[in-house]
C-alpha cells in the first residue's frame, strides 16, 4: 500500500511534512487502525525510496499538525484527515454508482420507510464483501490445487470443514427447490474463519500472493462485519463502512501484481 501511495500525485506533490502525514495515514490503515510510532514512519520513507525522515523533526511537526493526534501508544490521523484521504486510491475499488440505485424497489409491509436509507448504504457493503470473499475462495482453490493436486480438498481440509461440507450438501439434497452452494465447490460450504485458516495452514504457498501472511489478521476482523451483512443486519457507524472499503482496497492492492 505504501508503494501505491508513493505513486499518487498527492504524495509526489507534497512536501516532506505532508508526506509524513500521508505515510502515517497509510500505516494506520494497514495496521487495522492502530497508533503508529515515529521510528516506523521514519523507516517507511526508505521503503518508498526516499531519505529517512528524522524522528525529532517528525515529532515537532506532528505536535503542531491539525492532521495528527497523539496517543499514548503512538500517533494517528485525525478524523478530518482520514476523510480527506478517502479518495487517494480512486482506482479499481470504485463500483459504479448506478449499480446501487435502489430507489425503484418497493418496500414491503412492516418495513419502516427509513430502512430504505439503510438499504442504500448496506448494498455497497454487500458488494465489497461479496467480491472480497469470492476472491479469497478463488485464490485458495488456485493455490492449493497447484500445490496439492486435484484432491486438494481432501488433503487440506480438517475434520470440521469436511463435516460442514457434508452437512450442507445433505441439507441441499433434501431441499431440491432451494439454490445450492455446493455446485460452486467445497469452499462455498465453509465459513469466513475457515478460509483464513486454510491460508494460514500453507503460509509458504500463499506468501507469494499475500507478501506477508500476517496481512490476513485484518480479514479475521472483517468476518464480524460479514456476519452482520449476511444476516441482513445494518452497520450503524460510518467508520464501519469505511473500514470495509479499506479492507477491500487493501486486498486489491496486495494482489495487484498478479
mmCIF file of C-alpha atoms in Angstrom:
data_model
loop_
_atom_site.group_PDB
_atom_site.id
_atom_site.type_symbol
_atom_site.label_atom_id
_atom_site.label_comp_id
_atom_site.label_asym_id
_atom_site.label_seq_id
_atom_site.Cartn_x
_atom_site.Cartn_y
_atom_site.Cartn_z
ATOM 1 C CA UNK A 1 0.000 0.000 0.000
ATOM 2 C CA UNK A 2 2.920 2.363 0.689
ATOM 3 C CA UNK A 3 4.283 1.866 -2.814
ATOM 4 C CA UNK A 4 0.870 2.647 -4.280
ATOM 5 C CA UNK A 5 0.657 5.768 -2.113
ATOM 6 C CA UNK A 6 4.086 6.951 -3.302
ATOM 7 C CA UNK A 7 2.877 6.828 -6.913
ATOM 8 C CA UNK A 8 -0.088 9.124 -6.323
ATOM 9 C CA UNK A 9 0.017 12.734 -7.464
ATOM 10 C CA UNK A 10 -0.940 13.917 -3.991
ATOM 11 C CA UNK A 11 2.097 12.259 -2.418
ATOM 12 C CA UNK A 12 4.540 13.275 -5.170
ATOM 13 C CA UNK A 13 3.499 16.929 -4.946
ATOM 14 C CA UNK A 14 3.615 17.068 -1.138
ATOM 15 C CA UNK A 15 6.472 18.418 0.949
ATOM 16 C CA UNK A 16 8.267 16.196 3.478
ATOM 17 C CA UNK A 17 5.916 17.055 6.339
ATOM 18 C CA UNK A 18 2.801 16.370 4.288
ATOM 19 C CA UNK A 19 4.329 13.130 3.027
ATOM 20 C CA UNK A 20 4.919 12.084 6.646
ATOM 21 C CA UNK A 21 1.237 12.643 7.408
ATOM 22 C CA UNK A 22 0.229 10.584 4.384
ATOM 23 C CA UNK A 23 2.594 7.787 5.401
ATOM 24 C CA UNK A 24 1.097 7.877 8.900
ATOM 25 C CA UNK A 25 -2.368 7.527 7.362
ATOM 26 C CA UNK A 26 -1.223 4.620 5.199
ATOM 27 C CA UNK A 27 0.458 2.728 8.060
ATOM 28 C CA UNK A 28 -2.527 3.437 10.304
ATOM 29 C CA UNK A 29 -4.911 1.844 7.793
ATOM 30 C CA UNK A 30 -2.589 -1.098 7.110
ATOM 31 C CA UNK A 31 -2.345 -1.861 10.826
ATOM 32 C CA UNK A 32 -6.107 -2.062 11.278
ATOM 33 C CA UNK A 33 -6.161 1.474 12.697
ATOM 34 C CA UNK A 34 -3.572 1.077 15.440
ATOM 35 C CA UNK A 35 -1.362 4.018 16.580
ATOM 36 C CA UNK A 36 1.963 4.260 14.753
ATOM 37 C CA UNK A 37 5.385 5.070 16.194
ATOM 38 C CA UNK A 38 7.700 7.753 14.840
ATOM 39 C CA UNK A 39 10.510 5.299 14.068
ATOM 40 C CA UNK A 40 8.173 3.225 11.920
ATOM 41 C CA UNK A 41 7.129 6.317 9.982
ATOM 42 C CA UNK A 42 10.763 7.360 9.572
ATOM 43 C CA UNK A 43 11.734 3.956 8.170
ATOM 44 C CA UNK A 44 8.725 3.942 5.840
ATOM 45 C CA UNK A 45 10.305 6.748 3.810
ATOM 46 C CA UNK A 46 13.108 4.359 2.842
ATOM 47 C CA UNK A 47 10.612 1.731 1.690
ATOM 48 C CA UNK A 48 9.397 4.196 -0.976
ATOM 49 C CA UNK A 49 12.996 5.094 -1.921
ATOM 50 C CA UNK A 50 13.178 8.424 -0.107
ATOM 51 C CA UNK A 51 15.664 9.572 2.563
ATOM 52 C CA UNK A 52 14.631 8.525 6.043
ATOM 53 C CA UNK A 53 12.852 11.288 7.978
ATOM 54 C CA UNK A 54 14.419 12.450 11.216
ATOM 55 C CA UNK A 55 12.386 11.357 14.221
ATOM 56 C CA UNK A 56 12.799 14.676 16.058
ATOM 57 C CA UNK A 57 11.503 16.625 13.065
ATOM 58 C CA UNK A 58 8.540 14.286 12.768
ATOM 59 C CA UNK A 59 7.762 14.747 16.457
ATOM 60 C CA UNK A 60 7.944 18.526 16.172
ATOM 61 C CA UNK A 61 5.751 18.652 13.080
ATOM 62 C CA UNK A 62 3.153 16.207 14.434
ATOM 63 C CA UNK A 63 2.939 18.259 17.625
ATOM 64 C CA UNK A 64 1.752 21.261 15.598
ATOM 65 C CA UNK A 65 -0.214 19.493 12.863
ATOM 66 C CA UNK A 66 -4.005 19.587 12.827
ATOM 67 C CA UNK A 67 -3.999 16.344 10.855
ATOM 68 C CA UNK A 68 -2.345 14.243 13.574
ATOM 69 C CA UNK A 69 -3.422 13.285 17.077
ATOM 70 C CA UNK A 70 -1.168 11.942 19.813
ATOM 71 C CA UNK A 71 -1.938 8.659 21.527
ATOM 72 C CA UNK A 72 -0.020 7.141 24.410
ATOM 73 C CA UNK A 73 0.906 4.277 22.076
ATOM 74 C CA UNK A 74 1.883 6.451 19.122
ATOM 75 C CA UNK A 75 0.277 8.721 16.529
ATOM 76 C CA UNK A 76 -2.911 8.526 14.457
ATOM 77 C CA UNK A 77 -4.635 10.666 11.800
ATOM 78 C CA UNK A 78 -7.485 12.889 12.921
ATOM 79 C CA UNK A 79 -10.989 12.029 11.713
ATOM 80 C CA UNK A 80 -10.940 15.010 9.358
ATOM 81 C CA UNK A 81 -7.650 13.906 7.816
ATOM 82 C CA UNK A 82 -8.957 10.353 7.391
ATOM 83 C CA UNK A 83 -11.930 11.719 5.476
ATOM 84 C CA UNK A 84 -9.655 13.843 3.284
ATOM 85 C CA UNK A 85 -7.713 10.699 2.308
ATOM 86 C CA UNK A 86 -10.749 8.690 1.203
ATOM 87 C CA UNK A 87 -10.130 9.356 -2.493
ATOM 88 C CA UNK A 88 -6.376 8.783 -2.579
ATOM 89 C CA UNK A 89 -6.961 5.428 -4.270
ATOM 90 C CA UNK A 90 -9.910 6.116 -6.581
ATOM 91 C CA UNK A 91 -8.815 3.354 -8.911
ATOM 92 C CA UNK A 92 -10.092 -0.182 -9.043
ATOM 93 C CA UNK A 93 -12.165 -0.399 -5.865
ATOM 94 C CA UNK A 94 -14.759 2.026 -7.161
ATOM 95 C CA UNK A 95 -18.036 0.356 -8.098
ATOM 96 C CA UNK A 96 -20.265 2.423 -10.444
ATOM 97 C CA UNK A 97 -22.991 4.307 -8.589
ATOM 98 C CA UNK A 98 -25.754 3.106 -10.924
ATOM 99 C CA UNK A 99 -25.316 -0.418 -9.549
ATOM 100 C CA UNK A 100 -26.624 0.849 -6.225
ATOM 101 C CA UNK A 101 -29.802 2.507 -7.482
ATOM 102 C CA UNK A 102 -32.359 1.149 -5.007
ATOM 103 C CA UNK A 103 -34.918 3.919 -5.378
ATOM 104 C CA UNK A 104 -37.278 1.838 -7.505
ATOM 105 C CA UNK A 105 -37.500 -1.043 -5.016
ATOM 106 C CA UNK A 106 -40.899 -1.110 -3.341
ATOM 107 C CA UNK A 107 -40.838 -1.602 0.413
ATOM 108 C CA UNK A 108 -42.993 -4.457 1.750
ATOM 109 C CA UNK A 109 -45.374 -4.139 4.685
ATOM 110 C CA UNK A 110 -43.891 -3.762 8.190
ATOM 111 C CA UNK A 111 -40.670 -2.203 6.875
ATOM 112 C CA UNK A 112 -40.261 1.377 8.044
ATOM 113 C CA UNK A 113 -39.549 3.973 5.318
ATOM 114 C CA UNK A 114 -36.215 4.879 6.895
ATOM 115 C CA UNK A 115 -34.973 1.357 6.167
ATOM 116 C CA UNK A 116 -34.678 2.397 2.530
ATOM 117 C CA UNK A 117 -31.715 4.550 3.507
ATOM 118 C CA UNK A 118 -30.195 1.569 5.328
ATOM 119 C CA UNK A 119 -30.626 -0.473 2.154
ATOM 120 C CA UNK A 120 -28.786 2.126 0.074
ATOM 121 C CA UNK A 121 -25.831 2.015 2.449
ATOM 122 C CA UNK A 122 -25.736 -1.736 3.048
ATOM 123 C CA UNK A 123 -25.857 -2.754 -0.622
ATOM 124 C CA UNK A 124 -22.423 -1.180 -1.064
ATOM 125 C CA UNK A 125 -21.027 -3.154 1.856
ATOM 126 C CA UNK A 126 -22.528 -6.350 0.478
ATOM 127 C CA UNK A 127 -20.940 -5.722 -2.925
ATOM 128 C CA UNK A 128 -17.462 -5.305 -1.428
ATOM 129 C CA UNK A 129 -17.760 -8.325 0.858
ATOM 130 C CA UNK A 130 -19.243 -10.497 -1.914
ATOM 131 C CA UNK A 131 -16.309 -9.755 -4.211
ATOM 132 C CA UNK A 132 -13.731 -9.997 -1.435
ATOM 133 C CA UNK A 133 -14.928 -13.365 -0.135
ATOM 134 C CA UNK A 134 -15.138 -14.869 -3.598
ATOM 135 C CA UNK A 135 -11.672 -13.581 -4.446
ATOM 136 C CA UNK A 136 -10.391 -15.322 -1.309
ATOM 137 C CA UNK A 137 -12.066 -18.571 -2.378
ATOM 138 C CA UNK A 138 -10.637 -18.301 -5.878
ATOM 139 C CA UNK A 139 -7.129 -17.708 -4.538
ATOM 140 C CA UNK A 140 -7.349 -20.667 -2.132
ATOM 141 C CA UNK A 141 -8.577 -23.085 -4.769
ATOM 142 C CA UNK A 142 -5.973 -21.916 -7.286
ATOM 143 C CA UNK A 143 -3.031 -22.165 -4.857
ATOM 144 C CA UNK A 144 -3.976 -25.428 -3.168
ATOM 145 C CA UNK A 145 -4.843 -27.198 -6.405
ATOM 146 C CA UNK A 146 -1.411 -26.339 -7.793
ATOM 147 C CA UNK A 147 0.328 -27.322 -4.562
ATOM 148 C CA UNK A 148 -1.637 -30.431 -3.570
ATOM 149 C CA UNK A 149 -3.179 -31.622 -6.817
ATOM 150 C CA UNK A 150 -6.720 -32.403 -7.867
ATOM 151 C CA UNK A 151 -7.593 -33.876 -4.451
ATOM 152 C CA UNK A 152 -6.514 -30.696 -2.658
ATOM 153 C CA UNK A 153 -9.756 -30.511 -0.678
ATOM 154 C CA UNK A 154 -9.297 -33.933 0.933
ATOM 155 C CA UNK A 155 -5.705 -33.098 1.851
ATOM 156 C CA UNK A 156 -6.149 -29.520 3.045
ATOM 157 C CA UNK A 157 -9.460 -29.538 4.913
ATOM 158 C CA UNK A 158 -9.720 -30.650 8.513
ATOM 159 C CA UNK A 159 -12.438 -32.858 10.022
ATOM 160 C CA UNK A 160 -14.649 -29.904 10.985
ATOM 161 C CA UNK A 161 -14.504 -28.449 7.471
ATOM 162 C CA UNK A 162 -15.377 -31.806 5.950
ATOM 163 C CA UNK A 163 -18.281 -32.117 8.381
ATOM 164 C CA UNK A 164 -19.653 -28.708 7.381
ATOM 165 C CA UNK A 165 -19.333 -29.549 3.726
ATOM 166 C CA UNK A 166 -21.078 -32.919 4.076
ATOM 167 C CA UNK A 167 -23.823 -31.449 6.275
ATOM 168 C CA UNK A 168 -24.614 -28.646 3.868
ATOM 169 C CA UNK A 169 -24.641 -30.965 0.870
ATOM 170 C CA UNK A 170 -27.079 -33.264 2.701
ATOM 171 C CA UNK A 171 -29.270 -30.296 3.585
ATOM 172 C CA UNK A 172 -29.322 -29.115 -0.016
ATOM 173 C CA UNK A 173 -30.176 -32.558 -1.313
ATOM 174 C CA UNK A 174 -33.222 -32.697 0.963
ATOM 175 C CA UNK A 175 -34.462 -29.351 -0.382
ATOM 176 C CA UNK A 176 -34.450 -29.745 -4.144
ATOM 177 C CA UNK A 177 -36.253 -26.436 -4.598
ATOM 178 C CA UNK A 178 -33.539 -24.382 -2.842
ATOM 179 C CA UNK A 179 -30.435 -22.860 -4.506
ATOM 180 C CA UNK A 180 -27.236 -24.808 -3.873
ATOM 181 C CA UNK A 181 -23.799 -23.657 -2.798
ATOM 182 C CA UNK A 182 -22.054 -26.979 -3.346
ATOM 183 C CA UNK A 183 -22.256 -26.587 -7.131
ATOM 184 C CA UNK A 184 -19.531 -23.970 -6.861
ATOM 185 C CA UNK A 185 -17.138 -26.154 -4.856
ATOM 186 C CA UNK A 186 -16.451 -27.149 -1.236
ATOM 187 C CA UNK A 187 -15.142 -23.747 -0.196
ATOM 188 C CA UNK A 188 -18.672 -22.344 -0.506
ATOM 189 C CA UNK A 189 -19.755 -24.587 2.374
ATOM 190 C CA UNK A 190 -17.169 -23.034 4.692
ATOM 191 C CA UNK A 191 -17.398 -20.025 6.967
ATOM 192 C CA UNK A 192 -15.197 -16.927 6.736
ATOM 193 C CA UNK A 193 -12.750 -18.042 9.513
ATOM 194 C CA UNK A 194 -12.286 -21.379 7.711
ATOM 195 C CA UNK A 195 -10.978 -19.571 4.633
ATOM 196 C CA UNK A 196 -8.442 -17.674 6.743
ATOM 197 C CA UNK A 197 -7.446 -20.926 8.459
ATOM 198 C CA UNK A 198 -6.738 -22.661 5.143
ATOM 199 C CA UNK A 199 -4.450 -19.852 4.012
ATOM 200 C CA UNK A 200 -2.620 -19.797 7.338
ATOM 201 C CA UNK A 201 -2.129 -23.570 7.100
ATOM 202 C CA UNK A 202 0.064 -23.174 3.998
ATOM 203 C CA UNK A 203 1.979 -19.912 4.561
ATOM 204 C CA UNK A 204 4.789 -20.704 2.127
ATOM 205 C CA UNK A 205 2.342 -21.292 -0.709
ATOM 206 C CA UNK A 206 0.318 -18.134 -0.081
ATOM 207 C CA UNK A 207 3.287 -15.892 0.687
ATOM 208 C CA UNK A 208 3.966 -15.008 -2.993
ATOM 209 C CA UNK A 209 0.412 -13.685 -3.241
ATOM 210 C CA UNK A 210 -0.014 -12.043 0.155
ATOM 211 C CA UNK A 211 3.528 -10.763 0.709
ATOM 212 C CA UNK A 212 3.208 -11.340 4.453
ATOM 213 C CA UNK A 213 0.959 -13.989 5.982
ATOM 214 C CA UNK A 214 0.229 -11.564 8.853
ATOM 215 C CA UNK A 215 -1.607 -9.490 6.254
ATOM 216 C CA UNK A 216 -4.554 -11.811 6.969
ATOM 217 C CA UNK A 217 -5.138 -10.539 10.513
ATOM 218 C CA UNK A 218 -7.325 -7.667 9.314
ATOM 219 C CA UNK A 219 -9.542 -10.072 7.401
ATOM 220 C CA UNK A 220 -10.185 -12.060 10.564
ATOM 221 C CA UNK A 221 -11.744 -8.861 11.925
ATOM 222 C CA UNK A 222 -13.725 -8.370 8.717
ATOM 223 C CA UNK A 223 -15.534 -11.646 9.387
ATOM 224 C CA UNK A 224 -17.558 -9.994 12.157
ATOM 225 C CA UNK A 225 -18.853 -7.377 9.734
ATOM 226 C CA UNK A 226 -19.515 -10.050 7.140
ATOM 227 C CA UNK A 227 -21.802 -11.917 9.549
ATOM 228 C CA UNK A 228 -23.893 -8.795 10.165
ATOM 229 C CA UNK A 229 -24.301 -8.302 6.424
ATOM 230 C CA UNK A 230 -25.004 -11.990 5.737
ATOM 231 C CA UNK A 231 -27.893 -11.915 8.211
ATOM 232 C CA UNK A 232 -29.318 -8.685 6.759
ATOM 233 C CA UNK A 233 -28.255 -6.524 9.661
ATOM 234 C CA UNK A 234 -27.204 -2.888 9.433
ATOM 235 C CA UNK A 235 -23.870 -1.260 10.241
ATOM 236 C CA UNK A 236 -24.537 1.876 12.234
ATOM 237 C CA UNK A 237 -21.213 3.709 12.322
ATOM 238 C CA UNK A 238 -19.589 5.453 9.367
ATOM 239 C CA UNK A 239 -16.211 4.077 10.443
ATOM 240 C CA UNK A 240 -17.543 0.549 9.860
ATOM 241 C CA UNK A 241 -18.472 1.343 6.263
ATOM 242 C CA UNK A 242 -15.096 2.971 5.690
ATOM 243 C CA UNK A 243 -13.286 0.017 7.232
ATOM 244 C CA UNK A 244 -14.927 -2.449 4.826
ATOM 245 C CA UNK A 245 -13.951 -0.242 1.872
ATOM 246 C CA UNK A 246 -10.367 -0.139 3.146
ATOM 247 C CA UNK A 247 -10.229 -3.915 3.668
ATOM 248 C CA UNK A 248 -11.441 -4.350 0.107
ATOM 249 C CA UNK A 249 -8.913 -1.881 -1.299
ATOM 250 C CA UNK A 250 -6.104 -3.461 0.736
ATOM 251 C CA UNK A 251 -6.898 -6.866 -0.767
ATOM 252 C CA UNK A 252 -6.895 -5.453 -4.288
ATOM 253 C CA UNK A 253 -3.635 -3.574 -3.704
ATOM 254 C CA UNK A 254 -1.931 -6.622 -2.193
ATOM 255 C CA UNK A 255 -2.849 -8.860 -5.128
ATOM 256 C CA UNK A 256 -2.471 -6.172 -7.808
ATOM 257 C CA UNK A 257 0.787 -7.611 -9.141
ATOM 258 C CA UNK A 258 -0.736 -10.971 -10.047
#
